[in-house]
mmCIF file of C-alpha atoms in Angstrom:
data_model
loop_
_atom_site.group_PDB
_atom_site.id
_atom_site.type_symbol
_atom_site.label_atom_id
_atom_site.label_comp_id
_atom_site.label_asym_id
_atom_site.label_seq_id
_atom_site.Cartn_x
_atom_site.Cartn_y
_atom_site.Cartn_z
ATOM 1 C CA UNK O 1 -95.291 -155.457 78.541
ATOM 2 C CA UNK O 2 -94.236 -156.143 75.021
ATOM 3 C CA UNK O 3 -90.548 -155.698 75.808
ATOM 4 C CA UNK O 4 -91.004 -158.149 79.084
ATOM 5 C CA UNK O 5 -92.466 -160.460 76.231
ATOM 6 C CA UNK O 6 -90.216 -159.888 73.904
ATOM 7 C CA UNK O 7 -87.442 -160.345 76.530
ATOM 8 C CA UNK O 8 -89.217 -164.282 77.246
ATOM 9 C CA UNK O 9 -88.783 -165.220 74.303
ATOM 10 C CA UNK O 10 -85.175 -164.321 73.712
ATOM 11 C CA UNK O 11 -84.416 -166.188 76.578
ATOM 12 C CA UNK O 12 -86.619 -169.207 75.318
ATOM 13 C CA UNK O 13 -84.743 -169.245 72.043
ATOM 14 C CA UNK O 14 -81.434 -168.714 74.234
ATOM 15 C CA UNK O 15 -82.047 -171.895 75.878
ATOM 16 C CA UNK O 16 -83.641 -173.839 73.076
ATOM 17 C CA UNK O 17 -80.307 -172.813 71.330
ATOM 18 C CA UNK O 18 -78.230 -174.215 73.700
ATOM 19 C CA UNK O 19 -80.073 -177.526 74.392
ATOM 20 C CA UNK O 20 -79.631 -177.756 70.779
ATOM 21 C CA UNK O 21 -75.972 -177.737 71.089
ATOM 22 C CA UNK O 22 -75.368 -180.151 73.752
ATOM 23 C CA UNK O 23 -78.278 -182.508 72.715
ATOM 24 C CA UNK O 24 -76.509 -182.640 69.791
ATOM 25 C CA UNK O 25 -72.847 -182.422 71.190
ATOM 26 C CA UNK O 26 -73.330 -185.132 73.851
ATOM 27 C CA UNK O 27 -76.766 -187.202 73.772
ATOM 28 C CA UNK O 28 -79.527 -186.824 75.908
ATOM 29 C CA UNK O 29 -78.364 -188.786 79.015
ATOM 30 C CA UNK O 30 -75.364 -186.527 79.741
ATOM 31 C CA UNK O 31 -76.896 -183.493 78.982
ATOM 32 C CA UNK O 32 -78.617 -182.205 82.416
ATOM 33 C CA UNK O 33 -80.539 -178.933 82.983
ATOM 34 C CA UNK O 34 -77.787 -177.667 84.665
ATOM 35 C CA UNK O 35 -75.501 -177.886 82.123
ATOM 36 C CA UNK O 36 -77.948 -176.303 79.564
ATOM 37 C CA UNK O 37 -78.375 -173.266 81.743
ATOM 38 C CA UNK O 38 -74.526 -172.410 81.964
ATOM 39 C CA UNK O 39 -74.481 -173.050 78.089
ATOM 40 C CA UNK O 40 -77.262 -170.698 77.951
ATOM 41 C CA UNK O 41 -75.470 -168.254 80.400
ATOM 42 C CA UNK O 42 -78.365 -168.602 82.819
ATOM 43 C CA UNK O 43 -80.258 -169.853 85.664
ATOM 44 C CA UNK O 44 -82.345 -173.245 85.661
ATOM 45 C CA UNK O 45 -85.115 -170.706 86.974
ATOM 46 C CA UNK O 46 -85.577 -169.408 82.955
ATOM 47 C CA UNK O 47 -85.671 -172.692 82.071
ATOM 48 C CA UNK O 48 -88.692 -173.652 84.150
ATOM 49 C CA UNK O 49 -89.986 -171.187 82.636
ATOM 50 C CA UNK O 50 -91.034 -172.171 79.605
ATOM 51 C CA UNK O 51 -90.146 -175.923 79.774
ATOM 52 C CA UNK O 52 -91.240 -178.490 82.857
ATOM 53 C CA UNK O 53 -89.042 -180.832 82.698
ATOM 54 C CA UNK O 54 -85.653 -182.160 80.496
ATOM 55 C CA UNK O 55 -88.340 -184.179 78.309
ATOM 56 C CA UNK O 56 -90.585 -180.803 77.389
ATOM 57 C CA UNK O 57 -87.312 -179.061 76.062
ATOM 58 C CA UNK O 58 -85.984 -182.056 74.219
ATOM 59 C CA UNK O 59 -89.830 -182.337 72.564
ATOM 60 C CA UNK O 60 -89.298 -178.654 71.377
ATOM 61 C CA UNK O 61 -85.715 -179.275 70.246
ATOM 62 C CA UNK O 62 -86.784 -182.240 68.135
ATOM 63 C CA UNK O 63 -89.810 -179.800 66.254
ATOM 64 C CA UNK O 64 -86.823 -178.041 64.823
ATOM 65 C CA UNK O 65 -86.800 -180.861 62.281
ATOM 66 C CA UNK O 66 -90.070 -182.356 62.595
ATOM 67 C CA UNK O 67 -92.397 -178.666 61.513
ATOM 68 C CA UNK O 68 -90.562 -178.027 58.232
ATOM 69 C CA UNK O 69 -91.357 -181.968 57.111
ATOM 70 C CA UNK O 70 -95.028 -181.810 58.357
ATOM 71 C CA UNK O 71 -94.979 -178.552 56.279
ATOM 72 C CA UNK O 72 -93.804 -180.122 53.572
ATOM 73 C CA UNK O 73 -95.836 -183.111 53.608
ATOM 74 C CA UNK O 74 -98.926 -180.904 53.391
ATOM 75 C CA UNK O 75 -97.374 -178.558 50.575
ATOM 76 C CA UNK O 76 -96.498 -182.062 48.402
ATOM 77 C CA UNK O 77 -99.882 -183.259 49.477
ATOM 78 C CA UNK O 78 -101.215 -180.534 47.237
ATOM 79 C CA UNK O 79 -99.536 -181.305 43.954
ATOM 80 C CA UNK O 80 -101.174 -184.523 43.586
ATOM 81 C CA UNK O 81 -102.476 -183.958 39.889
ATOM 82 C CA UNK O 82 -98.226 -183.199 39.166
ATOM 83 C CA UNK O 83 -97.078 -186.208 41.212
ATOM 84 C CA UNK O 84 -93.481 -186.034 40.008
ATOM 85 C CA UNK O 85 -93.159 -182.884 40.408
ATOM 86 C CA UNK O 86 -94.459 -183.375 44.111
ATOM 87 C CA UNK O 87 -92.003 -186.358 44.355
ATOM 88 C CA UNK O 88 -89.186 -184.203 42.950
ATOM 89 C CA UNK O 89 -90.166 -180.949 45.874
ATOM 90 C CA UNK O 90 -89.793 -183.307 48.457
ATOM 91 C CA UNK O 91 -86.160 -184.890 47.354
ATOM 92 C CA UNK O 92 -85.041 -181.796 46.763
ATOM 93 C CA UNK O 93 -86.036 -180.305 50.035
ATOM 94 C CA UNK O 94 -85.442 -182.920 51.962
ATOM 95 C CA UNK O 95 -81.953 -183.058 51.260
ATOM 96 C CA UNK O 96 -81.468 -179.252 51.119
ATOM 97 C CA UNK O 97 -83.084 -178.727 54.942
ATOM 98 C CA UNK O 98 -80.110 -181.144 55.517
ATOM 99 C CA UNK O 99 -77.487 -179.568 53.656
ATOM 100 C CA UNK O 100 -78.220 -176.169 54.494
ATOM 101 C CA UNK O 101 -80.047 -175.634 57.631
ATOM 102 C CA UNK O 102 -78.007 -176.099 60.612
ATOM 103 C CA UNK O 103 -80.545 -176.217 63.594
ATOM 104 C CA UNK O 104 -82.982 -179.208 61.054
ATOM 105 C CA UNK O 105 -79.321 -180.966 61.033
ATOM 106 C CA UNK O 106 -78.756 -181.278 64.383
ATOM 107 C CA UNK O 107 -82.132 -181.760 65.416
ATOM 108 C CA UNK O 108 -82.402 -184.909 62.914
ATOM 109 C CA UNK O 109 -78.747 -186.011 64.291
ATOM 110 C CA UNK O 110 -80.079 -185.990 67.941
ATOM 111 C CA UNK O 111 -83.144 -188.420 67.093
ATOM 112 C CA UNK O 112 -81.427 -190.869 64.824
ATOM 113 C CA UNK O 113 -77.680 -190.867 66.550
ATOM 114 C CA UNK O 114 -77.968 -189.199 69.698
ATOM 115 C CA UNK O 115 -80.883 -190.270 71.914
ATOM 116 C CA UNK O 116 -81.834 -193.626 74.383
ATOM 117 C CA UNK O 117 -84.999 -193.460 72.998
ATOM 118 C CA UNK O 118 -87.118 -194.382 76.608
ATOM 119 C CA UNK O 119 -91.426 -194.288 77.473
ATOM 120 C CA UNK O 120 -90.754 -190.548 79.260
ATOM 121 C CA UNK O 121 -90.685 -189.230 75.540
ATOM 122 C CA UNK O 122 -93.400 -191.159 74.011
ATOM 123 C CA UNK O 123 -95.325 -188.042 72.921
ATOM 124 C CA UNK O 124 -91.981 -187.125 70.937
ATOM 125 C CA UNK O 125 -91.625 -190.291 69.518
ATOM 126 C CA UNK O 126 -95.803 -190.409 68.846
ATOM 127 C CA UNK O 127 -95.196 -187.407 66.772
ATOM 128 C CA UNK O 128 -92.317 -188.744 64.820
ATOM 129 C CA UNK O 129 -93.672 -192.404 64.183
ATOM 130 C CA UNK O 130 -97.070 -190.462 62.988
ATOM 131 C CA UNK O 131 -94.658 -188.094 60.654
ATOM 132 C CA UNK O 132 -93.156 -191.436 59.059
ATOM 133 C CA UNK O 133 -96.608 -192.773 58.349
ATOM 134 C CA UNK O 134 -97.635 -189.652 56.512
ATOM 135 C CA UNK O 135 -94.611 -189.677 54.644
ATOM 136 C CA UNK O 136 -94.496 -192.978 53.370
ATOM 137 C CA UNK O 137 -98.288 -192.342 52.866
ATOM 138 C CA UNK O 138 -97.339 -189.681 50.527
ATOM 139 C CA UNK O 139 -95.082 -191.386 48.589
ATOM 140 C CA UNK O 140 -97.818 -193.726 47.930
ATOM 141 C CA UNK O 141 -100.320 -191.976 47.285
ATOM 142 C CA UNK O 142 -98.159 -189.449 44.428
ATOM 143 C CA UNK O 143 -96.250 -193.112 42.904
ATOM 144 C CA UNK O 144 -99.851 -194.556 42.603
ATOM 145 C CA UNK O 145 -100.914 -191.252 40.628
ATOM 146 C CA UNK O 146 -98.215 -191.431 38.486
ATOM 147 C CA UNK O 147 -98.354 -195.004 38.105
ATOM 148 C CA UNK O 148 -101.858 -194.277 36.168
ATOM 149 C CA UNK O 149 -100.128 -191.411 34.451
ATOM 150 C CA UNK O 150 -98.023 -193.644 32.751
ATOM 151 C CA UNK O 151 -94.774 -191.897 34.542
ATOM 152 C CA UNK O 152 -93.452 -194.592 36.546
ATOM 153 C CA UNK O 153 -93.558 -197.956 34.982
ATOM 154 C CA UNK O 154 -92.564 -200.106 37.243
ATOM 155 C CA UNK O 155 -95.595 -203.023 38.562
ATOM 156 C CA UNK O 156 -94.606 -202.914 42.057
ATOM 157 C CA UNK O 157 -97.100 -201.820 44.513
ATOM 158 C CA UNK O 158 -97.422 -197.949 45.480
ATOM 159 C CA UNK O 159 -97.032 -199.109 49.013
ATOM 160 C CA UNK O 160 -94.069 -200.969 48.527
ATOM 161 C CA UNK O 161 -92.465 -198.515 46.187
ATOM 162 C CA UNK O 162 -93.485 -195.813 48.686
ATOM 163 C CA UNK O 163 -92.121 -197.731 51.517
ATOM 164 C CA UNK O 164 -88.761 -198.323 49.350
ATOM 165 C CA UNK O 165 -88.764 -194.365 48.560
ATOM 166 C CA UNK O 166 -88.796 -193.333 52.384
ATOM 167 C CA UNK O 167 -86.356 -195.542 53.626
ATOM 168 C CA UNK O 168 -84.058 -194.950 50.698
ATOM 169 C CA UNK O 169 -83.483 -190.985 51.885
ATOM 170 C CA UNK O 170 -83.501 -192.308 55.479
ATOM 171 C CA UNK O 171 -80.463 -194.174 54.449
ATOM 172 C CA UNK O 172 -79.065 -191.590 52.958
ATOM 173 C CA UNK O 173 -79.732 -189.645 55.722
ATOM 174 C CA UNK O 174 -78.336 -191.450 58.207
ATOM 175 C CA UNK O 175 -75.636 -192.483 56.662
ATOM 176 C CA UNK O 176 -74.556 -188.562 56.101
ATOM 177 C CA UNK O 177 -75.128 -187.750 59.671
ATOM 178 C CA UNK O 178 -73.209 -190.610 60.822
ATOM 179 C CA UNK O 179 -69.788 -189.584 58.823
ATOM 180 C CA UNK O 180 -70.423 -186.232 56.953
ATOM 181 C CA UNK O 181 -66.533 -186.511 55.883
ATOM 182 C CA UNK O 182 -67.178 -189.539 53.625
ATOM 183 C CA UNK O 183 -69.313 -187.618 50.920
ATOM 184 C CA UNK O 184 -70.871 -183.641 50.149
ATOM 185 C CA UNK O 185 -74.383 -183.984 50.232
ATOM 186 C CA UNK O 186 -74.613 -180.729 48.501
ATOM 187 C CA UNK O 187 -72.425 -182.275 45.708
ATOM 188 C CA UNK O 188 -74.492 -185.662 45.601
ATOM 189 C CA UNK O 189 -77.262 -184.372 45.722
ATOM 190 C CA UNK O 190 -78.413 -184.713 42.301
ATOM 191 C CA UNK O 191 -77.107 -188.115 42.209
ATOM 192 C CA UNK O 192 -78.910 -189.623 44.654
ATOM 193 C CA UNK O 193 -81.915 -187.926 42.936
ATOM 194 C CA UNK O 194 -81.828 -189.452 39.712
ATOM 195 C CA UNK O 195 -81.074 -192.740 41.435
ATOM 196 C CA UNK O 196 -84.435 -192.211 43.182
ATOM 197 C CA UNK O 197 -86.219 -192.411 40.314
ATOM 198 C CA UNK O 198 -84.818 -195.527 39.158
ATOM 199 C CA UNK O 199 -85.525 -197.246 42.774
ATOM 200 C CA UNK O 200 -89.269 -195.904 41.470
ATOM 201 C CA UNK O 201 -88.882 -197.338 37.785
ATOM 202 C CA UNK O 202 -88.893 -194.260 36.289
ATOM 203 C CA UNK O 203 -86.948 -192.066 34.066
ATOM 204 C CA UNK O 204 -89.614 -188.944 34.343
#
């Protein structure tokens, strides 16, 4: 029994490997079941399996980038009474998960660049406009912190300057997966974290 289960789950990650790939490779619409099996060098009958429809396995495909941010939401969450230190995690992971981690990559490049976002995945997208609010509801709350620290000086409003924080990486984000060839991330990296902190008023 625990080699049959052990055996499952290979094939799961098999698939979920290769939906990956041609999520990624050629959008949503022209990637079929069918065509995910032979990538996955099997039947559609292991892909029933474990996933009901296109929509279920494109769900699980996207959690590939949306866990490690709702992890690290919660860890950033934590170091509220070190708010720049908090601020500073998430850059820096952030941007690392996107330098480094190939399967987060492509996951984030199939929502933003590769997907006719429709109603069948509206518990996807649910997830992923709820993952944006806690974000930019972290920002907030760690700016507003260090606000009253004294560590960012800048009068703006911790919603506004949280706001400006999220969709700042977002743009760098996108911009990256969009044309990788026009910059290293790993390289500008700590550029585009010190200019962060002047977006926030703030030379911490």
């Amino acid at each position: 029994m625990r080699r049959t289960k052990e055996d499952a789950e290979k094939t799961r990650q098999t698939v979920l490997d290769a939906a990956l790939t041609l999520f990624s490779r050629d959008g949503y619409s022209l990637t079929t079941l069918s065509r995910i099996a032979k990538e996955a060098g099997c039947s559609r009958g292991p892909i029933y399996w474990h996933f009901q429809t296109k929509d279920d396995l494109y769900e699980a495909v996207l959690a590939y980038s949306q866990e490690p941010l709702e992890a690290l939401v919660a860890e950033c969450r934590a170091m509220n009474d070190t708010p720049i230190d908090g601020l500073n995690h998430f850059i820096e992971r952030w941007l690392g998960l996107l330098a480094n981690d190939r399967k987060y990559r492509q996951s984030f490049e199939i929502l933003l660049n590769k997907t006719e976002l429709t109603e069948a995945m509206n518990r996807t997208l649910k997830r992923e406009r709820q993952l944006t609010r806690s974000i930019i509801a972290l920002f907030q709350a760690l700016v507003e912190r260090a606000q009253k620290d004294g560590r960012i000086t800048s009068e703006e409003a911790p919603e506004d300057l949280g706001l400006l924080g999220y969709t700042y990486l977002m743009g760098i984000t996108q911009t990256w997966l969009f044309s990788p060839r026009l910059f290293s991330l790993k390289q500008q990296a700590p550029f585009f974290q010190r200019q962060f902190w002047r977006l926030l008023g703030s030379g911490h």
